[in-house]
XYZ file of C-alpha atoms in Angstrom:
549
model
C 14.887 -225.308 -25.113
C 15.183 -221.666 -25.839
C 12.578 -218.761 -25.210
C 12.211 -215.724 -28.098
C 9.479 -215.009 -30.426
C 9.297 -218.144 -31.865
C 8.884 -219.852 -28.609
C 10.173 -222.669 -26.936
C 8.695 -223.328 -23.612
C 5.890 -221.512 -23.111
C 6.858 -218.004 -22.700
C 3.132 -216.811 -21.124
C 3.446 -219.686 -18.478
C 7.192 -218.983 -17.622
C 6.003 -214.773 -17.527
C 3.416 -216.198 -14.884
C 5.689 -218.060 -12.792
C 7.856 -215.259 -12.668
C 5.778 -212.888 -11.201
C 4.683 -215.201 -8.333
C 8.184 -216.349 -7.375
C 8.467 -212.286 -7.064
C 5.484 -212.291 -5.079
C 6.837 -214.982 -3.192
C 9.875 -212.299 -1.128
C 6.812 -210.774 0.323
C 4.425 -211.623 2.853
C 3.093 -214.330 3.577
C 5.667 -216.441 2.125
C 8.664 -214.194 2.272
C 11.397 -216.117 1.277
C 14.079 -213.616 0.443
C 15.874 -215.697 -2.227
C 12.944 -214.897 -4.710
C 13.866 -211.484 -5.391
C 17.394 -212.262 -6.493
C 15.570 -214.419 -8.994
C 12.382 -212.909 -10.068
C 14.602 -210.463 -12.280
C 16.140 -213.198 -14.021
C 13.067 -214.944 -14.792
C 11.265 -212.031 -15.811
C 13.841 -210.890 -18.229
C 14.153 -215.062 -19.439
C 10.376 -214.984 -20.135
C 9.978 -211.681 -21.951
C 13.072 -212.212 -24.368
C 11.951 -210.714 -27.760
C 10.850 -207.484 -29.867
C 9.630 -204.863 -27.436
C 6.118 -205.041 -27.784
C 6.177 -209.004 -27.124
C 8.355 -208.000 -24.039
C 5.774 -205.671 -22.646
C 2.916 -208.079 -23.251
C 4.958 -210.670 -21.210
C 5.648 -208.381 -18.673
C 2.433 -207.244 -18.524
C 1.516 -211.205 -17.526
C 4.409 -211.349 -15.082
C 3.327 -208.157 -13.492
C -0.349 -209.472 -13.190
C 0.709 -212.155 -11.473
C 2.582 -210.255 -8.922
C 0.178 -207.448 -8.356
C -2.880 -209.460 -7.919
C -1.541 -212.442 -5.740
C 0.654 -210.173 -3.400
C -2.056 -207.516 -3.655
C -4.944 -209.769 -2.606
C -5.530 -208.034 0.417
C -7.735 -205.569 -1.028
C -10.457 -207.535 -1.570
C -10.570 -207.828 2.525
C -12.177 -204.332 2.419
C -15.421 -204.134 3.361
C -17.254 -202.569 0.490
C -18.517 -204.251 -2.508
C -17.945 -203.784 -5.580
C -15.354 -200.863 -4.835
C -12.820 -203.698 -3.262
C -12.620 -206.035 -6.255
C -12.672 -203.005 -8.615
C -9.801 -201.190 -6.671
C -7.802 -204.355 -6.376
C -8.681 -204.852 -10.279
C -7.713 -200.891 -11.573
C -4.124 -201.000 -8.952
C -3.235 -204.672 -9.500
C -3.529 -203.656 -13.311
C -2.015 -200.221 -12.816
C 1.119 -201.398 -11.091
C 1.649 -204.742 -13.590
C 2.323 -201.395 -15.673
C 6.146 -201.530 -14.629
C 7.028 -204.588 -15.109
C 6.350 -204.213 -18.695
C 7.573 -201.353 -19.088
C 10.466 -202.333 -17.960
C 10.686 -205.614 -19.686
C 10.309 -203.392 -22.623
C 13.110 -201.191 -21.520
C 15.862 -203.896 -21.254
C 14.900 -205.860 -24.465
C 14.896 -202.399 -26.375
C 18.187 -201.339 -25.230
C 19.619 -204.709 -25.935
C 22.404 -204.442 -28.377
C 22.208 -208.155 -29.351
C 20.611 -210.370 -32.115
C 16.898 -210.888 -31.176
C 16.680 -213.321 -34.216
C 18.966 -215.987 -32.595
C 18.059 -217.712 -29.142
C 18.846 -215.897 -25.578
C 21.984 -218.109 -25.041
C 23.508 -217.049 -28.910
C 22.858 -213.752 -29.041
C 24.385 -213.138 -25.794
C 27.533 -215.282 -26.661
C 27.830 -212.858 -29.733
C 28.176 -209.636 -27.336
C 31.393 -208.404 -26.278
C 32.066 -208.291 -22.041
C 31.428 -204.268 -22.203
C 28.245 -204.898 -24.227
C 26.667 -207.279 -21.532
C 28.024 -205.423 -18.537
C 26.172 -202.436 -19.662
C 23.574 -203.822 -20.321
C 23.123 -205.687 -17.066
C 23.911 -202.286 -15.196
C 21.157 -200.732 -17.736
C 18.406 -203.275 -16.830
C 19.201 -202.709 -12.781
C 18.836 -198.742 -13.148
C 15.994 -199.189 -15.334
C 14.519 -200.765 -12.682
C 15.358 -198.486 -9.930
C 13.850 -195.361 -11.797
C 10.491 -197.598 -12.277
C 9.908 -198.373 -8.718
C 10.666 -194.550 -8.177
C 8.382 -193.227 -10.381
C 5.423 -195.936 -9.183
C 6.289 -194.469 -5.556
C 5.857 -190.721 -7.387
C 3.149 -190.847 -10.401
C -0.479 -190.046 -9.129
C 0.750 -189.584 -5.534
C 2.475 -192.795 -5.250
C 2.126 -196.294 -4.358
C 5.842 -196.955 -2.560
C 4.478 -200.448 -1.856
C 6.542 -203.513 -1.587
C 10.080 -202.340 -3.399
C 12.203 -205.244 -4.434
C 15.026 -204.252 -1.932
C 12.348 -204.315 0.859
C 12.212 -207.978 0.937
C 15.865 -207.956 2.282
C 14.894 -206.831 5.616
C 16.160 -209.553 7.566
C 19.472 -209.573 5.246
C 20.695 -207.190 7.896
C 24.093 -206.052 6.545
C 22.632 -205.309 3.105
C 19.589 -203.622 4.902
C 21.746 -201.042 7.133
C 22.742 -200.226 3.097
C 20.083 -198.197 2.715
C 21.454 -195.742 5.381
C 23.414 -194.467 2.635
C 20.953 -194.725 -0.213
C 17.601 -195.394 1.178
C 15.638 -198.793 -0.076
C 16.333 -198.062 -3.414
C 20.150 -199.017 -3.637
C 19.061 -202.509 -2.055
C 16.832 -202.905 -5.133
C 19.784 -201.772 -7.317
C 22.123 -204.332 -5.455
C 19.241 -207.570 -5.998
C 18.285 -206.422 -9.274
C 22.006 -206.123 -11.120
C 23.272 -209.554 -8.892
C 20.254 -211.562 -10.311
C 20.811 -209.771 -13.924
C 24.364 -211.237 -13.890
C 23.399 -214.379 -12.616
C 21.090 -214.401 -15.815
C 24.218 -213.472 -17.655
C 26.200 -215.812 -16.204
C 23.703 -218.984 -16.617
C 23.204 -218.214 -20.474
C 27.400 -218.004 -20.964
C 27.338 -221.308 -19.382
C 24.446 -222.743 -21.652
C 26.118 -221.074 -24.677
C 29.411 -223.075 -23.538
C 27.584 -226.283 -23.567
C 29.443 -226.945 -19.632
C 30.323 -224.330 -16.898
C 33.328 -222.273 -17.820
C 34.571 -220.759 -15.045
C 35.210 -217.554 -17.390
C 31.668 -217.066 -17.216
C 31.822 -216.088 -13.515
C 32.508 -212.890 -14.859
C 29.740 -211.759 -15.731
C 29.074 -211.737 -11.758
C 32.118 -209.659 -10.972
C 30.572 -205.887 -11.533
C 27.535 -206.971 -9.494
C 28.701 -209.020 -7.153
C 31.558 -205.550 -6.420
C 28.272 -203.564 -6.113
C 27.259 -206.359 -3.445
C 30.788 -206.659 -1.215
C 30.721 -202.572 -0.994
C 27.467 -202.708 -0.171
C 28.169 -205.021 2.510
C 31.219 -203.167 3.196
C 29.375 -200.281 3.823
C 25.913 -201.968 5.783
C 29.015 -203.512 8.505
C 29.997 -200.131 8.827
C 26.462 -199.073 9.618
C 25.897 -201.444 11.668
C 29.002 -201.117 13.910
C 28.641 -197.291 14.181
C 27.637 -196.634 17.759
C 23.906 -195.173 18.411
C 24.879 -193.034 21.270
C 25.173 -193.346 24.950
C 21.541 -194.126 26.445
C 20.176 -191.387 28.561
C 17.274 -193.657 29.618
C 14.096 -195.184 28.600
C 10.740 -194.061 27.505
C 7.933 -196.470 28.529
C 4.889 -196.706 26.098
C 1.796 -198.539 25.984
C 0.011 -198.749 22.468
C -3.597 -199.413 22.340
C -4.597 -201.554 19.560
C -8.106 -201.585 19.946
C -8.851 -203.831 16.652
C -12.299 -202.165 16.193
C -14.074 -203.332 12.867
C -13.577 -200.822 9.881
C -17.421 -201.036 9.316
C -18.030 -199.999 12.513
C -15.507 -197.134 12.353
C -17.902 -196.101 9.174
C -20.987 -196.810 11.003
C -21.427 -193.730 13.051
C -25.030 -193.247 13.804
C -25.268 -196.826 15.005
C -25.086 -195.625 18.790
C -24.690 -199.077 20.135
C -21.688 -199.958 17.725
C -19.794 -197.022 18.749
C -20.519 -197.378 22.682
C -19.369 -200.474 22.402
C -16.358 -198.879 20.509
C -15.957 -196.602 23.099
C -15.965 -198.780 26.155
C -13.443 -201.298 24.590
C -11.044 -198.058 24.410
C -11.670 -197.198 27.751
C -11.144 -200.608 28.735
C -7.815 -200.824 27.273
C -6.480 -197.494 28.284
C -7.582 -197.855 31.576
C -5.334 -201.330 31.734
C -2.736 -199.424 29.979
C -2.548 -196.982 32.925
C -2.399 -200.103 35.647
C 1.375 -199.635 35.458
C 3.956 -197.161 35.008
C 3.846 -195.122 31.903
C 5.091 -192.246 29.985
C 3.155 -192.400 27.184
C -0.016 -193.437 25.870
C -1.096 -193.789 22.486
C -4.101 -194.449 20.712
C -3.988 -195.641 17.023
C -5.302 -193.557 13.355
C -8.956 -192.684 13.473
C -9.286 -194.391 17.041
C -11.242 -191.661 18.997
C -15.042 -191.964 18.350
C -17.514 -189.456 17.301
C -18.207 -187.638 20.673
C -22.150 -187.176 19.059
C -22.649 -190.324 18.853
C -21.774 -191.587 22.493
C -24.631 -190.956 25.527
C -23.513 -187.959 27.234
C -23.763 -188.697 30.821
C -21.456 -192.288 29.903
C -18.721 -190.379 28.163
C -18.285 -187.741 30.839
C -18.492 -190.636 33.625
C -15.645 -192.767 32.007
C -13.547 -190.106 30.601
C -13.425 -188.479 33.971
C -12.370 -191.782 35.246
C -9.845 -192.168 32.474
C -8.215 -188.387 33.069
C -7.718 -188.739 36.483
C -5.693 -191.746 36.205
C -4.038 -189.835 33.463
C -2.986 -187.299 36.118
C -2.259 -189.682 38.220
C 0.444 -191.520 36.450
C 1.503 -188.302 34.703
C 1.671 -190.000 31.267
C 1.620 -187.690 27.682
C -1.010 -189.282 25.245
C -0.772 -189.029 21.482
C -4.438 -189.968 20.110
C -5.406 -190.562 16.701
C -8.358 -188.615 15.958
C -10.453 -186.818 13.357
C -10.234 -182.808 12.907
C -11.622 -180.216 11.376
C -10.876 -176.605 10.399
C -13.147 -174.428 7.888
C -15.436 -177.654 8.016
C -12.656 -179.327 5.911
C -11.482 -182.763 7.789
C -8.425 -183.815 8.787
C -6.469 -186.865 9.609
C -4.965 -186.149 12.554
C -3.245 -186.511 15.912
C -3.055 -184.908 19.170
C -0.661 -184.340 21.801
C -2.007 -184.039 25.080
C -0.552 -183.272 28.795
C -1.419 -185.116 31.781
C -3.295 -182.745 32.559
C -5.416 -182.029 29.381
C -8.985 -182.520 29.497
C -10.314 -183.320 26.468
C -14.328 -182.721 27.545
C -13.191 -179.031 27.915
C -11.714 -179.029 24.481
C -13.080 -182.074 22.269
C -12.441 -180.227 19.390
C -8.501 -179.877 20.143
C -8.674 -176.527 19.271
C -4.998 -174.935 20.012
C -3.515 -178.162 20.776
C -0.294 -179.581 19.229
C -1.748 -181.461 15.815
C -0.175 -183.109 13.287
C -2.818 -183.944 10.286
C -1.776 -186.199 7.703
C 0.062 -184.914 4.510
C -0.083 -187.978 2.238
C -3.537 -188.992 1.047
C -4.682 -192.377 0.113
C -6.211 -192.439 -2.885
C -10.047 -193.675 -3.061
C -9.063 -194.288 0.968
C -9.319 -190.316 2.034
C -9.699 -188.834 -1.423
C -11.102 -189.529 -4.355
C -9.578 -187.953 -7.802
C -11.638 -186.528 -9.892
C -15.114 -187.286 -7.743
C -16.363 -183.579 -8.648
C -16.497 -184.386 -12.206
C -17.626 -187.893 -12.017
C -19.399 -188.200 -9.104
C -19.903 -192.250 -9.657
C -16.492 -192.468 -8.564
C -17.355 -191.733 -4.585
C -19.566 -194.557 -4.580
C -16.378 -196.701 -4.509
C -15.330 -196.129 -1.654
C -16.950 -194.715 1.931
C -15.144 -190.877 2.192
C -15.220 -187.678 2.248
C -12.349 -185.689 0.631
C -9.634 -185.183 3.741
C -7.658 -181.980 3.950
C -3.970 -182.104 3.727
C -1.782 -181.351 6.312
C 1.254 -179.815 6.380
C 4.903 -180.915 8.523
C 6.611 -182.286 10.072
C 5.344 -181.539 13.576
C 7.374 -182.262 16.326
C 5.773 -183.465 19.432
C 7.464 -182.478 22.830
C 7.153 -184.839 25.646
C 9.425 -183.733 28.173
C 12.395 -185.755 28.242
C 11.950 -187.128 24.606
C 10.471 -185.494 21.621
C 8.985 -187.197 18.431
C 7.486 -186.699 15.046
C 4.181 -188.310 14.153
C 3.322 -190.021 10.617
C 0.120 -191.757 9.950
C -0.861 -194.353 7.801
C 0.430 -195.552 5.035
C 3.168 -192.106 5.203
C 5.718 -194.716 7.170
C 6.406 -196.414 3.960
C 6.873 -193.275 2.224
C 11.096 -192.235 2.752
C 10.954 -188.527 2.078
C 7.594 -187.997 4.533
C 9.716 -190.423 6.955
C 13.142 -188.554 6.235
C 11.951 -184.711 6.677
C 10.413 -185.915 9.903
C 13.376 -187.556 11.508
C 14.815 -184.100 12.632
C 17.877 -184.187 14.154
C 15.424 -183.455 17.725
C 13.388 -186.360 17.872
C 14.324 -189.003 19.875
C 11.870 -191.186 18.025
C 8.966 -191.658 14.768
C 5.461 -192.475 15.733
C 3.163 -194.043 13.753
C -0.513 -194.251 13.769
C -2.350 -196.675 11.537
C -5.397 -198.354 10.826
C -4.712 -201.934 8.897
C -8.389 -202.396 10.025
C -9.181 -202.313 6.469
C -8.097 -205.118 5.565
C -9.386 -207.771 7.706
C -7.403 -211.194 8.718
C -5.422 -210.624 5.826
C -1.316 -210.467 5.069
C -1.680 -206.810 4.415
C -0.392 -205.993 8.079
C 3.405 -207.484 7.819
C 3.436 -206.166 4.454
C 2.672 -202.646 5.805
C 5.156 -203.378 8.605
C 8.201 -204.643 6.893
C 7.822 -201.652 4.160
C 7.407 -199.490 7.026
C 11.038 -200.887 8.728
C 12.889 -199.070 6.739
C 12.217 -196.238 7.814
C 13.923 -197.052 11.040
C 17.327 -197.896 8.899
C 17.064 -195.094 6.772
C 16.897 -192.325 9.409
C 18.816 -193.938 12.143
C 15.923 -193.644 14.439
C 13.515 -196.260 16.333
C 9.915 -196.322 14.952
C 6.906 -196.896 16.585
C 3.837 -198.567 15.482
C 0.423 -198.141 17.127
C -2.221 -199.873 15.265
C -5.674 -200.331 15.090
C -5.261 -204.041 14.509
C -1.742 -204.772 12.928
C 1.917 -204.783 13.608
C 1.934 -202.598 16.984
C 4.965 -202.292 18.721
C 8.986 -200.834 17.551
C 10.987 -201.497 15.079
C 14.791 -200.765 16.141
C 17.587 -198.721 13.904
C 18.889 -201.909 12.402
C 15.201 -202.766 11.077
C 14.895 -205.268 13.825
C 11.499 -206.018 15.288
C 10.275 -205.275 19.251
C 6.823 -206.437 20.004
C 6.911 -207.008 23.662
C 7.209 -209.624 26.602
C 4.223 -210.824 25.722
C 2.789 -211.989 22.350
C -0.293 -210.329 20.900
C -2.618 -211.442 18.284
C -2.341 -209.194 14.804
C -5.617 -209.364 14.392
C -7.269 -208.973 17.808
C -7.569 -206.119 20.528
C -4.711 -205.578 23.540
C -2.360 -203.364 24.554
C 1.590 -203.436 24.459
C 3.860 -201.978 26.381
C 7.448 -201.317 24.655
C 10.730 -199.493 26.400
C 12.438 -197.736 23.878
C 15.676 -196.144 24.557
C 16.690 -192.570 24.493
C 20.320 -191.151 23.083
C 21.694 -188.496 24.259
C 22.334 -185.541 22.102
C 21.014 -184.570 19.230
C 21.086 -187.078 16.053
C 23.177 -187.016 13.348
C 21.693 -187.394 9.979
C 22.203 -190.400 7.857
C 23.943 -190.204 4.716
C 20.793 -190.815 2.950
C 18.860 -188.140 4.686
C 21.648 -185.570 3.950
C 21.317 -186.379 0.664
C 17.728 -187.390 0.028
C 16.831 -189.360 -3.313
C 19.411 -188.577 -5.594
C 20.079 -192.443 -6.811
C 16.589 -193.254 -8.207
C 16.191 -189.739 -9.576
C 19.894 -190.134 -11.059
C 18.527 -194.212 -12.472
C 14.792 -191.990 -13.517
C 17.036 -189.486 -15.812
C 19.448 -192.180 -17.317
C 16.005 -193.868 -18.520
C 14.667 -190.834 -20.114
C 17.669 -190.225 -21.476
C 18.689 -193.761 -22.866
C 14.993 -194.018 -24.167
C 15.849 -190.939 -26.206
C 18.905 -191.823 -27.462
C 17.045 -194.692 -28.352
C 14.352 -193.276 -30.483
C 17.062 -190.605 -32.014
C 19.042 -193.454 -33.406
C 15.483 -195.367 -35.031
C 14.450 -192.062 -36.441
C 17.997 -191.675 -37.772
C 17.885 -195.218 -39.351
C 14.763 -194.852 -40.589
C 15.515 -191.367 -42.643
C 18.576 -193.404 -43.817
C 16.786 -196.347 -45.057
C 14.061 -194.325 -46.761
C 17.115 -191.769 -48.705
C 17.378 -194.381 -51.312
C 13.934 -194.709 -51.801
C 13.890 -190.816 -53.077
């Protein structure tokens, strides 16, 4: 049973199964094995001329995208949901044939002659660099999905390793993208291996081999996560103790602003929680993205009444808060957040004019933009914006006896937003998000385990504060804190979270000293091999055509 262009099993069905056991490392399922073997798979499947490779992968990818994507269709706005999850489930299924394409291109064997055969006819070099092509090939693709059009840094193959701790605390060195380098080239061998065995007829133990360049990659990438992982944090100067607000408040009623009710009741259920917040000690309180209501829209004599109320227990406890709400300047709006004293009154200055802001520098598309909606206007009725300003950072927010920078949104699962913000000052990150979008859906530990790395790639605890969502910490190591006690993702509480304080200032991971240079490195060797590639074609062509003359 053999798959090429002639068939075999069926190679559409087997292109299909691979992309959901790759969708199966992520949320819900998340059973970390799949990624070492949705390579594999993919590359089985798609074995043939390049075109036929990029229509396969194109299946495989389309299988991923839309079942581990599904969550879009959770947003409340129809048709703009199913068409977004349509256009970026499509979009990103992109990669995956492209880079089915890549390998089977590059491949120096026979494509004439089954998998298993024309591998057997390769030398050791030939397959090992081969295998180490397909792995940077891959690399460079999830870079340049994470780059092209603003990004979409969603979901990385090396993500799913999270709770592989010793091969997370890798990415110290090289961010998230040397994990996917590690899974991609171990299940490449593997691949390798398996078709030296079928080839054989019976395991050969000679074809473990083909395992020994990977599996070196693996050991000194374990070699150097142990090291990570046993390097000492710092002595612990103390604790900060912070309350998060998740005040799971619908996203159509975040949209609905002139429904006064709606957003008193919005209101009220803030107040409620940040007044329970404030029933014990605290140093900090934070409200999530977006969380602060239209002022115009609330009954004046009600807001003054309960945000009196709410200030003077502020002052009380003497606790910093960090809100999520939105700005303006020039009439251009921002999303932003605030830093405010104890003794800040925010009736004297709802506008936060002068205040320490942060206002978000990485845009969702269709979310808080919408490209090109000047020149086709029919593209804003997809989704329920305005155009948001950028903002510019990182700002660092200074508490007193701790100091941190602020992302929002979807910017914790971008590393070089994350990585300039982790100055060697702050104590801490601080997130802000909304995951209200998406409804009861698995979007929220997606969002949350992408976000982890962050922690492991700057050496520094991040917090969460969501609207509903994964709201609590996330430790160095990538490990979760949520709290004593155990708080629906979906519904409305607070949670209060100690997280420790070093002293000294921090000293920059390897990673952040050196930024992004692997999957840049892995985007150039693909450009490069590509062109080498069409050089060589060009050259045989003119060659086959001289005798023609």
């Amino acid at each position: 049973m053999h798959v090429n262009d002639r068939g075999g099993i069926k190679p559409w069905a087997l292109a299909a199964v691979a992309g959901l056991v790759w969708a199966a490392a992520f949320p819900p399922v998340t059973f970390l094995p799949a990624a070492w073997l949705a390579p594999a798979l993919l590359l089985w499947a798609t074995f043939g001329r390049p075109r036929r490779a990029f229509a396969l992968g194109l299946v495989a990818g389309a299988a991923h995208y839309f079942s581990s994507l599904s969550w879009l269709i959770y947003i409340p706005v129809q048709p703009g949901n199913y068409v977004g999850w349509a256009a970026l489930s499509g979009y990103c299924a992109l990669y995956p044939a492209m880079w089915a394409a890549f390998c089977w291109v590059l491949y120096p064997g026979d494509r004439e002659k089954t998998i298993s055969e024309g591998m057997a006819t390769l030398s050791s070099r030939e397959r090992l660099g081969w295998g180490a092509t397909c792995a940077a090939g891959w690399v460079a693709l999830e870079c340049l999905r994470g780059w092209v059009i603003t990004g979409f840094p969603w979901n990385y193959l090396g993500a799913s390793q999270l709770d592989f701790t010793r091969l997370a605390l890798f990415a110290a060195w090289t961010g998230v993208f040397g994990v996917s380098l590690v899974v991609v080239w171990c299940s490449v061998g593997g691949l390798l291996a398996v078709l030296c065995a079928r080839s054989e007829k019976k395991f050969n133990p000679a074809c473990l081999r083909e395992l020994a360049a990977p599996a070196g990659l693996l050991v000194m990438a374990l070699l150097l996560g142990s090291l990570e992982l046993n390097r000492s944090l710092g002595k612990e100067r103390g604790k900060l103790e912070i309350t998060l607000v998740q005040p799971a408040i619908p996203q159509t009623v975040l949209w609905d602003v002139g429904n006064a009710p709606a957003q008193a009741n919005r209101f009220d259920q803030l107040m409620d929680l940040s007044e329970r917040a404030l029933s014990k000690k605290v140093d900090l309180l934070v409200w999530p993205e977006a969380a602060q209501p239209p002022w115009g829209a609330l009954d004046r004599d009600h807001l003054i009444s309960r945000m009196h109320t709410l200030e003077t227990k502020v002052a009380e406890s003497g606790a910093w808060r960090v809100w999520g709400a939105d700005t303006a300047t020039n009439r251009v709006p921002f999303n932003s957040a605030v830093l405010l004293d104890s003794n800040s009154s925010v009736l004297a200055n709802p506008a936060h004019a002068d205040r320490p802001l942060y206002s978000k520098q990485h845009l969702v598309m269709f979310g808080e933009y919408v490209p090109l909606g000047d020149v086709f206007p029919f593209l804003k009725s997809l989704a329920p914006v305005s155009n948001f300003g950028r903002g510019t950072g990182p700002v660092v927010f200074d508490l007193g006896e701790a100091r941190t920078s602020v992302i929002i949104c979807f910017e914790d699962v971008v590393p070089a937003i994350a990585r300039r913000a982790a100055t060697p000052e702050v104590d801490f990150l601080l997130n802000l998000t909304n995951d209200g979008w998406f409804g009861d859906s698995h979007q929220q530990w997606q969002h949350a385990r992408s976000a982890a790395w962050r922690a492991i790639e700057t050496r520094r605890p991040l917090v969460r504060c969501c609207n509903n969502g994964i709201t609590g910490w996330i430790d160095e190591r990538g490990k979760f804190h949520l709290g004593a006690k155990a708080m629906p993702v979906h519904s409305p509480g607070i949670r209060r979270v100690s997280v420790p304080l070093r002293e000294g200032q921090r000293t920059p991971t390897f990673y952040q000293r050196t930024g992004d240079w692997l999957p840049w490195a892995a985007v150039l060797a693909f450009v490069l091999l590509l062109g080498r590639c069409w050089l060589r074609r060009k050259k045989d062509s003119a060659e086959d055509a001289e005798p023609a003359k």
